[in-house]
Tab-separated table of C-alpha atoms in Angstrom:
chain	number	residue	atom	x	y	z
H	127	UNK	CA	-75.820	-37.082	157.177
H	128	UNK	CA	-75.690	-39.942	154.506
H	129	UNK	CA	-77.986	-40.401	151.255
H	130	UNK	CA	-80.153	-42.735	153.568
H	131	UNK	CA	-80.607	-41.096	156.261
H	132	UNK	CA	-81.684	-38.286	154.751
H	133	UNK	CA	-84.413	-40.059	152.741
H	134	UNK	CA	-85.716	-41.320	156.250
H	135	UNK	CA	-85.830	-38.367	157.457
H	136	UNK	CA	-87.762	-36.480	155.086
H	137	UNK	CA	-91.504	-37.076	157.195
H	138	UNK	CA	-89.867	-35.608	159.712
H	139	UNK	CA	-88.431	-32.231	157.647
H	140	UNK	CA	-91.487	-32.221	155.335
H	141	UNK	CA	-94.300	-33.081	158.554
H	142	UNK	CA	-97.302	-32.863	157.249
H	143	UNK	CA	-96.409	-31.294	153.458
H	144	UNK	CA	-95.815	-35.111	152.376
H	145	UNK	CA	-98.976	-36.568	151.727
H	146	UNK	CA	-97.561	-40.139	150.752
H	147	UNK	CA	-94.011	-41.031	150.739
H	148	UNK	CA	-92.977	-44.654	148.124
H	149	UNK	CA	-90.294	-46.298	148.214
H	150	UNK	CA	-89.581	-48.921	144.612
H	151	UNK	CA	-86.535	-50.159	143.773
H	152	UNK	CA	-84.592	-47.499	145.949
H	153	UNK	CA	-86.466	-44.969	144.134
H	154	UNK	CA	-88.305	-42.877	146.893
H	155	UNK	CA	-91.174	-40.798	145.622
H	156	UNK	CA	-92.849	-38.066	147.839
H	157	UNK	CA	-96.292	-37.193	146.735
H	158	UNK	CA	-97.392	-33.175	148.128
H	159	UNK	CA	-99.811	-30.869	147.577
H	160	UNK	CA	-100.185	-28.516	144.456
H	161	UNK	CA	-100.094	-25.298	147.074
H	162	UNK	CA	-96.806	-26.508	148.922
H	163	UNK	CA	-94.745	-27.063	145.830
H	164	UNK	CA	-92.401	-23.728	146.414
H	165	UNK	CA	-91.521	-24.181	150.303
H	166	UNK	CA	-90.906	-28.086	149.641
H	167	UNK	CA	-88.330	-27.351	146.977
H	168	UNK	CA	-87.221	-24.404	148.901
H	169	UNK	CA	-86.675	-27.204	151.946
H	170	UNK	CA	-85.145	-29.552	149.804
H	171	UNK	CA	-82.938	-26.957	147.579
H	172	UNK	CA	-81.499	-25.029	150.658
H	173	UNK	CA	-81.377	-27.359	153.812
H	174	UNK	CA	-81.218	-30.449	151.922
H	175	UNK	CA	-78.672	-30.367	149.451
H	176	UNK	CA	-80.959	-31.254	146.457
H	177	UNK	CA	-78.522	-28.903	143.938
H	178	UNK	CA	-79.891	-30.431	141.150
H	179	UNK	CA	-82.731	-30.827	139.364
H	180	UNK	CA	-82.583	-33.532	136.575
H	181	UNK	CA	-85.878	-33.039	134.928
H	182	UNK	CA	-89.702	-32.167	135.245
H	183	UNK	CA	-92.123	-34.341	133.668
H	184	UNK	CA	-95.583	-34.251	133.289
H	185	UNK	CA	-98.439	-36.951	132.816
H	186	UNK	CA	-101.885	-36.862	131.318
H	187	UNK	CA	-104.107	-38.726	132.970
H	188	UNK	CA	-106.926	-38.501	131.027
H	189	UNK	CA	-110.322	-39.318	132.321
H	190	UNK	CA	-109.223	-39.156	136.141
H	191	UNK	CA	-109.884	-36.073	138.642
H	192	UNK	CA	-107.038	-34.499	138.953
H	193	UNK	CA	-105.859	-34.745	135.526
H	194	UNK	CA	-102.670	-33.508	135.407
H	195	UNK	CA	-99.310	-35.227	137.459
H	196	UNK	CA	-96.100	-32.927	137.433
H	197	UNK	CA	-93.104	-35.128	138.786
H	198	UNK	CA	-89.777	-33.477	140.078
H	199	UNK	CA	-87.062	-35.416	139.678
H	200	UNK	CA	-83.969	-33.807	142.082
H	201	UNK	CA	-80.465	-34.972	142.777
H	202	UNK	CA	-77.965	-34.391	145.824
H	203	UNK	CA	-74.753	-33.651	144.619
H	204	UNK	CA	-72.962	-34.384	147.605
H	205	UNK	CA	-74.701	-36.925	149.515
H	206	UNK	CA	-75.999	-38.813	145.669
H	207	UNK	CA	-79.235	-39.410	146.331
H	208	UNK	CA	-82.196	-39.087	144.421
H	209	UNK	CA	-85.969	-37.743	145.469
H	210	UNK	CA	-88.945	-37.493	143.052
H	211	UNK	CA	-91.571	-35.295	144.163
H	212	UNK	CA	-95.574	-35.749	142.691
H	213	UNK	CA	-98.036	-33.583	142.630
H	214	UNK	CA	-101.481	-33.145	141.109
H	215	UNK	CA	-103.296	-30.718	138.994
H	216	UNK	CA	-106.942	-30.500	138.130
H	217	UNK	CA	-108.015	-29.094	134.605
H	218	UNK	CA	-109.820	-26.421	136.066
H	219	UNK	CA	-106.346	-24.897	137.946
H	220	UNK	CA	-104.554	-25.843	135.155
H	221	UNK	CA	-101.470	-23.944	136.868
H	222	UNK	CA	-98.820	-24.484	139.113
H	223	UNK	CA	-95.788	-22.045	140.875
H	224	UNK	CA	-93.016	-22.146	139.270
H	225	UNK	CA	-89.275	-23.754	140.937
H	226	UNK	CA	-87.365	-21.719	137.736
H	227	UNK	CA	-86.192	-19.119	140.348
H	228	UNK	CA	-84.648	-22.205	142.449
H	229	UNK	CA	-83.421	-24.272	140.128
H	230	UNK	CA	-82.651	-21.900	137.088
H	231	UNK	CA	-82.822	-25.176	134.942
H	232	UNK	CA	-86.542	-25.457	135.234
H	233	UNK	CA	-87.027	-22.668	132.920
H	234	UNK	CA	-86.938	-24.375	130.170
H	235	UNK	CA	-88.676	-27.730	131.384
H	236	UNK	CA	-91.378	-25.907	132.131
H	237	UNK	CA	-91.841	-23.946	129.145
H	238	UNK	CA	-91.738	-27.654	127.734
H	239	UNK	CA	-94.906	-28.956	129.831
H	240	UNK	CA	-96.688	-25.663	128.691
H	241	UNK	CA	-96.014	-26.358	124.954
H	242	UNK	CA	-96.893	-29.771	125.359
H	243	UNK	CA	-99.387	-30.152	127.775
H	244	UNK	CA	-100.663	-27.083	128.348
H	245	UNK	CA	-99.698	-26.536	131.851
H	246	UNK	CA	-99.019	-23.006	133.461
H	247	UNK	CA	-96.876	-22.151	135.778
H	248	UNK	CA	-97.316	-19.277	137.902
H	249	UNK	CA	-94.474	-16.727	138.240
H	250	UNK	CA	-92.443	-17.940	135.432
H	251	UNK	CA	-90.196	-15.346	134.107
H	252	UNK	CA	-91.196	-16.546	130.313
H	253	UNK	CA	-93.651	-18.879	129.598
H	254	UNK	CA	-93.953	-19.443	125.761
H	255	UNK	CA	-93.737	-22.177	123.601
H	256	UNK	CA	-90.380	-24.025	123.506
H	257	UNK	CA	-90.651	-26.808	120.749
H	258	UNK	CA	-94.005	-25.554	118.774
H	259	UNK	CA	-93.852	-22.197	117.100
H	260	UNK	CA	-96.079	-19.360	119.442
H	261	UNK	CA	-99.593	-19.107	118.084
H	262	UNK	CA	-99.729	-22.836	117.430
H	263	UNK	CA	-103.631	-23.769	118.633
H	264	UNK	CA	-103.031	-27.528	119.969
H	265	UNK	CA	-101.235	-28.767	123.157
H	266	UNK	CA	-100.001	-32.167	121.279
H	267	UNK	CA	-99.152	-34.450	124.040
H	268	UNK	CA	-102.982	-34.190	125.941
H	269	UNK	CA	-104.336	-37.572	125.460
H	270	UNK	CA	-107.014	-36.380	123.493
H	271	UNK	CA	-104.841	-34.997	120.279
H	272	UNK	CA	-104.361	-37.629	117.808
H	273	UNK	CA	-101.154	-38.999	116.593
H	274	UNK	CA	-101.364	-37.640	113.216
H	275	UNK	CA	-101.938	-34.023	114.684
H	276	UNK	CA	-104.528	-31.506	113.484
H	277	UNK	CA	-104.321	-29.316	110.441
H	278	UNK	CA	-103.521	-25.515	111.609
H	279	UNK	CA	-102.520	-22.141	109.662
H	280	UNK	CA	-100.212	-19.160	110.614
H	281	UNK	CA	-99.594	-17.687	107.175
H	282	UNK	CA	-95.926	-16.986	106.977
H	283	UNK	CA	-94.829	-18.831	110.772
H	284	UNK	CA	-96.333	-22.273	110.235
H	285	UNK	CA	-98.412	-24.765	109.183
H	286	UNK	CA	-99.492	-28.406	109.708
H	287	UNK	CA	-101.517	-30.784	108.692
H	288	UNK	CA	-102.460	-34.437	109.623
H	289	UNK	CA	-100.313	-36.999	108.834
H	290	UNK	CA	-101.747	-40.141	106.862
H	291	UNK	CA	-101.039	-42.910	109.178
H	292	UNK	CA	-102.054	-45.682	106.701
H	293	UNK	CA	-103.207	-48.168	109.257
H	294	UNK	CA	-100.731	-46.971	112.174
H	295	UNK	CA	-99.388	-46.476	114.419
H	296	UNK	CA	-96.978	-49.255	114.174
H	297	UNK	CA	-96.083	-50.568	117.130
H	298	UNK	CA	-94.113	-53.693	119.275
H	299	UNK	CA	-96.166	-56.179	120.092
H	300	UNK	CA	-95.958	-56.595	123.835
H	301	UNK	CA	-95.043	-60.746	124.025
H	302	UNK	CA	-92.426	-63.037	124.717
H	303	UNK	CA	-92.395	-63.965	121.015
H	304	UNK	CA	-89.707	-63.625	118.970
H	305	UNK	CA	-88.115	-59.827	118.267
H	306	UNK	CA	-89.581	-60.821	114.766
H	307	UNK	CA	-92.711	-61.565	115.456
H	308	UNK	CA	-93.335	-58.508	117.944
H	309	UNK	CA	-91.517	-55.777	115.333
H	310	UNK	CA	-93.443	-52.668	114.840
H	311	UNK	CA	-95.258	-53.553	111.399
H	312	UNK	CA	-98.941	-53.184	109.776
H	313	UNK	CA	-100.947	-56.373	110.655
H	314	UNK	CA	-103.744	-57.654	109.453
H	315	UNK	CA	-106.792	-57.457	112.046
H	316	UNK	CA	-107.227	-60.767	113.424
H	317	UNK	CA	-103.674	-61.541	113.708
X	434	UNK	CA	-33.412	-13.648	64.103
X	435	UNK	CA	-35.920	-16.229	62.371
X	436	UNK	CA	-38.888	-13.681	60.883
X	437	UNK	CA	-42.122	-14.417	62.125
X	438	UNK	CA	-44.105	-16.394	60.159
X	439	UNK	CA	-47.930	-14.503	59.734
X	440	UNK	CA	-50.766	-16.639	60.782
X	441	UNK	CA	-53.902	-16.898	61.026
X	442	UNK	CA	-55.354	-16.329	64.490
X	443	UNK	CA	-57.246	-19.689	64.247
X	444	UNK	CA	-54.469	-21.921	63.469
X	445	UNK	CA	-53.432	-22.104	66.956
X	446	UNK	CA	-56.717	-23.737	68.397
X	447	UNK	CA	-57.219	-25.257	64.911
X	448	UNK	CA	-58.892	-28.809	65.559
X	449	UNK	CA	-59.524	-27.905	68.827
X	450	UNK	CA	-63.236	-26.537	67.778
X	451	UNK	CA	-66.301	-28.350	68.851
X	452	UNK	CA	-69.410	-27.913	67.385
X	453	UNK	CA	-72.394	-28.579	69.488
X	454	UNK	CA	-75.988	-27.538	70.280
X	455	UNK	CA	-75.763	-24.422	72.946
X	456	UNK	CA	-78.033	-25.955	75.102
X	457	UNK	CA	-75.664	-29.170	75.048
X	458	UNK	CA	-72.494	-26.739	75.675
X	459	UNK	CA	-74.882	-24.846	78.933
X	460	UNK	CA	-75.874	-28.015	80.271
X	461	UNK	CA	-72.468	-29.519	80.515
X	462	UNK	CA	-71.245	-26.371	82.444
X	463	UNK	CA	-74.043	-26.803	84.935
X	464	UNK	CA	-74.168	-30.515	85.502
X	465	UNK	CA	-70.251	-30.546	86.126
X	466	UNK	CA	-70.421	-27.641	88.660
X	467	UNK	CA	-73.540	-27.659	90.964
X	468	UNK	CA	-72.715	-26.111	94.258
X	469	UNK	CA	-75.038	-27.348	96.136
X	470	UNK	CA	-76.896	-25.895	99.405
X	471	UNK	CA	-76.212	-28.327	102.263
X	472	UNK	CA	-79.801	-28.123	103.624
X	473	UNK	CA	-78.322	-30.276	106.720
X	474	UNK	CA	-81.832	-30.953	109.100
X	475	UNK	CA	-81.090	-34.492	110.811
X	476	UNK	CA	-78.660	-37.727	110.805
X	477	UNK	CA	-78.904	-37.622	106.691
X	478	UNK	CA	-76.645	-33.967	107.142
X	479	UNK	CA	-73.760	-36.142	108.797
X	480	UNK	CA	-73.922	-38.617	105.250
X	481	UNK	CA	-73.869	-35.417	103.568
X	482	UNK	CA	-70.231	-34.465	105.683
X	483	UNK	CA	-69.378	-38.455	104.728
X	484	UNK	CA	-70.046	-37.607	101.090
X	485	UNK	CA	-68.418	-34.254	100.969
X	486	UNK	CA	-65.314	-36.114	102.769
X	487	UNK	CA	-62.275	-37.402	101.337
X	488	UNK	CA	-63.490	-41.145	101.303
X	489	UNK	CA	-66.077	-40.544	98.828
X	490	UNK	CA	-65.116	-37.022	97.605
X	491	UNK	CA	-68.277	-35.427	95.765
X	492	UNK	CA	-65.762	-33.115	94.060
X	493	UNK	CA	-65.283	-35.977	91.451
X	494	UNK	CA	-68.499	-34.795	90.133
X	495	UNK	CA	-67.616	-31.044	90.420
X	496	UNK	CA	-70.251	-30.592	93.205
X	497	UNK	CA	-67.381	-30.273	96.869
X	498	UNK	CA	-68.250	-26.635	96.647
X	499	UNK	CA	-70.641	-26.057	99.798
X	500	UNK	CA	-72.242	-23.192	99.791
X	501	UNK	CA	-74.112	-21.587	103.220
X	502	UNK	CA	-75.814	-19.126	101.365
X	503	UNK	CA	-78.279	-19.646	98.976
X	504	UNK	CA	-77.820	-17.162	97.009
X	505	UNK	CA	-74.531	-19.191	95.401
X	506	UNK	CA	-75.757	-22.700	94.993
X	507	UNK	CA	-77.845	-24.230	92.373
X	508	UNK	CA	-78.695	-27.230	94.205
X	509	UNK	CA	-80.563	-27.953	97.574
X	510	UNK	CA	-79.702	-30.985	99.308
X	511	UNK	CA	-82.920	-31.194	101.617
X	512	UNK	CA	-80.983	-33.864	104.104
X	513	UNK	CA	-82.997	-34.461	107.032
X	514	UNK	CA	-86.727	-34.528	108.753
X	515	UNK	CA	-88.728	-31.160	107.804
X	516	UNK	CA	-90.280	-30.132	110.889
X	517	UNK	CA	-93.339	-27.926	110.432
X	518	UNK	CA	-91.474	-25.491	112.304
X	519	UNK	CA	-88.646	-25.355	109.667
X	520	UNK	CA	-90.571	-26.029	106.438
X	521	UNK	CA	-91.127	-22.464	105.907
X	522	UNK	CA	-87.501	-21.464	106.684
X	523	UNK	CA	-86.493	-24.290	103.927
X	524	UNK	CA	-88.980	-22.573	101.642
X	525	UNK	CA	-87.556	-19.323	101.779
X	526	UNK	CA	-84.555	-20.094	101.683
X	527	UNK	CA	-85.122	-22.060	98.507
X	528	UNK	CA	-86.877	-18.860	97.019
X	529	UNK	CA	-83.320	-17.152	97.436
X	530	UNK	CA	-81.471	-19.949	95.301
X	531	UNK	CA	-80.978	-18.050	92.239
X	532	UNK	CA	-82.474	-20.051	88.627
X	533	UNK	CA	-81.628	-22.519	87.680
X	534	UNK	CA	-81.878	-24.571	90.588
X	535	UNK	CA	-82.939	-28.081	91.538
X	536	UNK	CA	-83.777	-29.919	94.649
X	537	UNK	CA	-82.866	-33.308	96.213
X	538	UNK	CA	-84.725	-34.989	98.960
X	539	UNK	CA	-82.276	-37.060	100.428
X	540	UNK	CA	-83.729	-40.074	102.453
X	541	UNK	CA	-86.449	-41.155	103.673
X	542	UNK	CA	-88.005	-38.405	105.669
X	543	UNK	CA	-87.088	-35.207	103.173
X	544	UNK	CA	-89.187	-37.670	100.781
X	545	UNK	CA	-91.645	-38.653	102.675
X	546	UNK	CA	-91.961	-37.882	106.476
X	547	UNK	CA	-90.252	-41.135	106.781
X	548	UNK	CA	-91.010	-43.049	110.255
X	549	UNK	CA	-92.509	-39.454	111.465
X	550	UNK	CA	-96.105	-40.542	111.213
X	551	UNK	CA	-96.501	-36.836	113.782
X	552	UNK	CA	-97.802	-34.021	114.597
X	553	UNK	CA	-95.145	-31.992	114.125
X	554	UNK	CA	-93.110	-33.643	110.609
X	555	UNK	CA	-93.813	-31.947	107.521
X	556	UNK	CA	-94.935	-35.461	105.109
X	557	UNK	CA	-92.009	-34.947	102.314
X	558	UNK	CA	-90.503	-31.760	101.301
X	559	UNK	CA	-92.232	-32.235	97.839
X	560	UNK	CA	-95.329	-30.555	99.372
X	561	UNK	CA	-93.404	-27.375	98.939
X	562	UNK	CA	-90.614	-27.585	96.788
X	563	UNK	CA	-90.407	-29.508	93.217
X	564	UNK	CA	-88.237	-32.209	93.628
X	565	UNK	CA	-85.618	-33.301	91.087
X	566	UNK	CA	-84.508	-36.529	93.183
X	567	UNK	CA	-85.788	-38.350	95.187
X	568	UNK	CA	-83.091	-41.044	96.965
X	569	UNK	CA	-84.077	-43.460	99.488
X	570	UNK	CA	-82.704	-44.798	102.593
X	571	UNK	CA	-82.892	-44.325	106.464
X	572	UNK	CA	-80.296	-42.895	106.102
X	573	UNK	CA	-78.960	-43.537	102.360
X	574	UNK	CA	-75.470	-44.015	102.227
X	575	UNK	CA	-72.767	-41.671	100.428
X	576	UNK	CA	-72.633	-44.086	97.285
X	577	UNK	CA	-76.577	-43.627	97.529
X	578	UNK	CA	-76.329	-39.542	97.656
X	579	UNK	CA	-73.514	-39.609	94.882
X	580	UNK	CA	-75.977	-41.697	92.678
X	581	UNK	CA	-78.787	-39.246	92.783
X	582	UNK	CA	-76.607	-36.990	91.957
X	583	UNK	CA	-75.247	-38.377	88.909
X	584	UNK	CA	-79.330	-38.758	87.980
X	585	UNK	CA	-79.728	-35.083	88.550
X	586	UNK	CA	-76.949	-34.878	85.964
X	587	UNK	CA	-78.461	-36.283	83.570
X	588	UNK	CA	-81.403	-34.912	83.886
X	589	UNK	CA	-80.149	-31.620	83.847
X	590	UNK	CA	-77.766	-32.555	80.179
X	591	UNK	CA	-81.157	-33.679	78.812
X	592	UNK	CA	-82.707	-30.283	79.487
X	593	UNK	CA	-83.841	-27.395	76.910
X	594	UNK	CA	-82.700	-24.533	78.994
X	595	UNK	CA	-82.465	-21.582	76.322
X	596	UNK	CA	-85.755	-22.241	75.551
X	597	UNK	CA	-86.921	-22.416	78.993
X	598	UNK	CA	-84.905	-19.547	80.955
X	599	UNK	CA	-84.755	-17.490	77.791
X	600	UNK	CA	-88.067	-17.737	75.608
X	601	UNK	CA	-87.541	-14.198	74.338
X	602	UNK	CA	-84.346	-14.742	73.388
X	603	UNK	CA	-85.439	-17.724	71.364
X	604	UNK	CA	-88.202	-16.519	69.775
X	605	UNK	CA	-86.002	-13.468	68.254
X	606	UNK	CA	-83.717	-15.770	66.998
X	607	UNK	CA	-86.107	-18.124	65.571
X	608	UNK	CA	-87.687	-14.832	63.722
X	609	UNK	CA	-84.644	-14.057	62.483
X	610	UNK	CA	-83.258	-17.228	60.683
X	611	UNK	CA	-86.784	-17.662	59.785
């Protein structure tokens, strides 16, 4: 079986597990369900080839029901081909099974999404903080933390406090105008 | 056999004697041998290397002799962003620097946070250590670093360090050619 083929056949393997399957730039996304996460990437680890998983992400969308998106992003070694696979969280669950025990590389990614996002994952052999010291209050990549972060105190682990952004962020300016013009700088309002 | 001639013990280093203020004579010993405490955190650490190299050799100013523990350095080279998550590690390992010691913060975030406008970037190592030097640049280059050392120099030859490390000492003293 080729790269292609495979990635038309997925409906088929998956059936009904595969709530929406995308295809953009020849970049197919599969979107499932929260609750068939482990047998999809127990499909698509053992009978489809997909040795390697490249990264998990997560995304915040913030105001929306569910709020949380995790996004798998797996590779075939042999037939190199790629597959994303989507799912959704609400707030409320706030927890999804873990693939660590497939893919021993998702250990880590997902003790990233818990440290930053706040994210469980059910069954993980070790979920604590990977970046951010344990104890630390915040989960700083939720839409709703600021930039500048929010003062907290472990006396003798850590400490933080909010940055003064003096008028930032700085960002690009999103334009065709010169790389000059759109430079990540303070700006007077009604430019 | 000639006879030896008797002299006095002196005559050999005669006109080689230097009078000069202690403090003058202590200062010069420090300033021309800081072994400083590569306190590598980011890209600045890899200047640091650049500096320490042959190319720009921080020996000439008596300071090539990298230490990785703290307790044999005088001098912390903060080089790098202080994460939140390391500021207290820097701290403590500052504490163990044995007197007298000084600090630089070398570029832009050690200073200041630099572009880390975060959550998670300590806003200039000055928040918990007292700086000596401050020396700018994103990051500064080795001519930079050797320049704020040569500052810490001479702020270190202008200092009164018997009477600051050793105010009992100087007070008995001052009783007794009073």
């Amino acid at each position: 079986m080729t790269g292609p083929e495979l990635l038309e056949s997925l409906t088929k393997v998956f059936g009904a597990k595969v709530e929406s399957q995308t295809e953009f730039r020849g970049e197919t996304s599969c979107t499932i369900g929260a609750g068939d996460l482990r047998e999809v990437a127990k499909l698509c680890h053992d009978d489809l080839s997909f040795d390697y998983l490249i990264d998990i992400t997560s995304i915040d969308n913030f105001g929306e029901e569910p709020r949380f998106e995790i996004v798998y992003e797996l590779y075939s070694m042999t037939l190199a081909v790629h597959l994303r696979l989507k799912l959704k969280v609400s707030e409320d669950t706030g927890a999804v099974d873990t693939v660590s025990d497939i893919w021993p590389t998702a250990n880590w990614h997902e003790r990233e999404i818990y440290d930053m996002m706040g994210i469980k994952f059910n069954g993980h052999p070790d979920l604590r903080r990977i970046l951010m010291w344990d104890g630390y209050p915040y989960f700083p990549l939720r839409k709703e933390f600021p930039l500048e972060g929010l003062p907290s105190e472990m006396p003798d682990v850590a400490f933080s406090q909010a940055a003064p952004m003096e008028g930032g962020p700085f960002v690009t300016q999103p334009s065709t105008a010169t790389v000059k013009d759109r430079e990540p700088r303070a700006r007077r309002p009604e430019l | 056999m000639a006879a030896t001639r008797a002299t006095a013990y002196d005559s050999k280093i005669e006109g080689n004697i230097i009078f000069t203020k202690f403090d003058a004579a202590l200062n010069w010993v420090r300033k021309n041998s800081l072994w400083p405490m590569p306190m590598g955190l980011a890209c600045c650490a890899i200047e640091l290397m650049a500096t320490a190299a042959s190319r720009f050799d921080i020996s000439r100013f008596g300071a090539e002799v990298m230490r990785f523990s703290p307790r044999q350095c005088d001098v912390m080279i903060v080089a790098g962003t202080v994460t939140y998550k390391m500021a207290l590690a820097v701290k403590r390992i500052y504490e163990q620097m044995p007197e007298p010691k000084w600090v630089i913060a070398m570029g832009a975030c050690a200073s200041t946070g630099g572009m880390y406008r975060s959550y998670a970037v300590l806003q200039g190592i000055d928040q918990l250590l007292p700086v000596d030097v401050y020396i700018s640049g994103c990051p500064p280059r080795p001519e930079a670093l050797l320049a704020g050392l040569m500052k810490l120099q001479e702020k270190i030859s202008g200092e009164r360090s018997l009477a600051a490390q050793k105010p009992a000492l100087t007070e008995k003293l001052e009783e007794a050619l009073a």
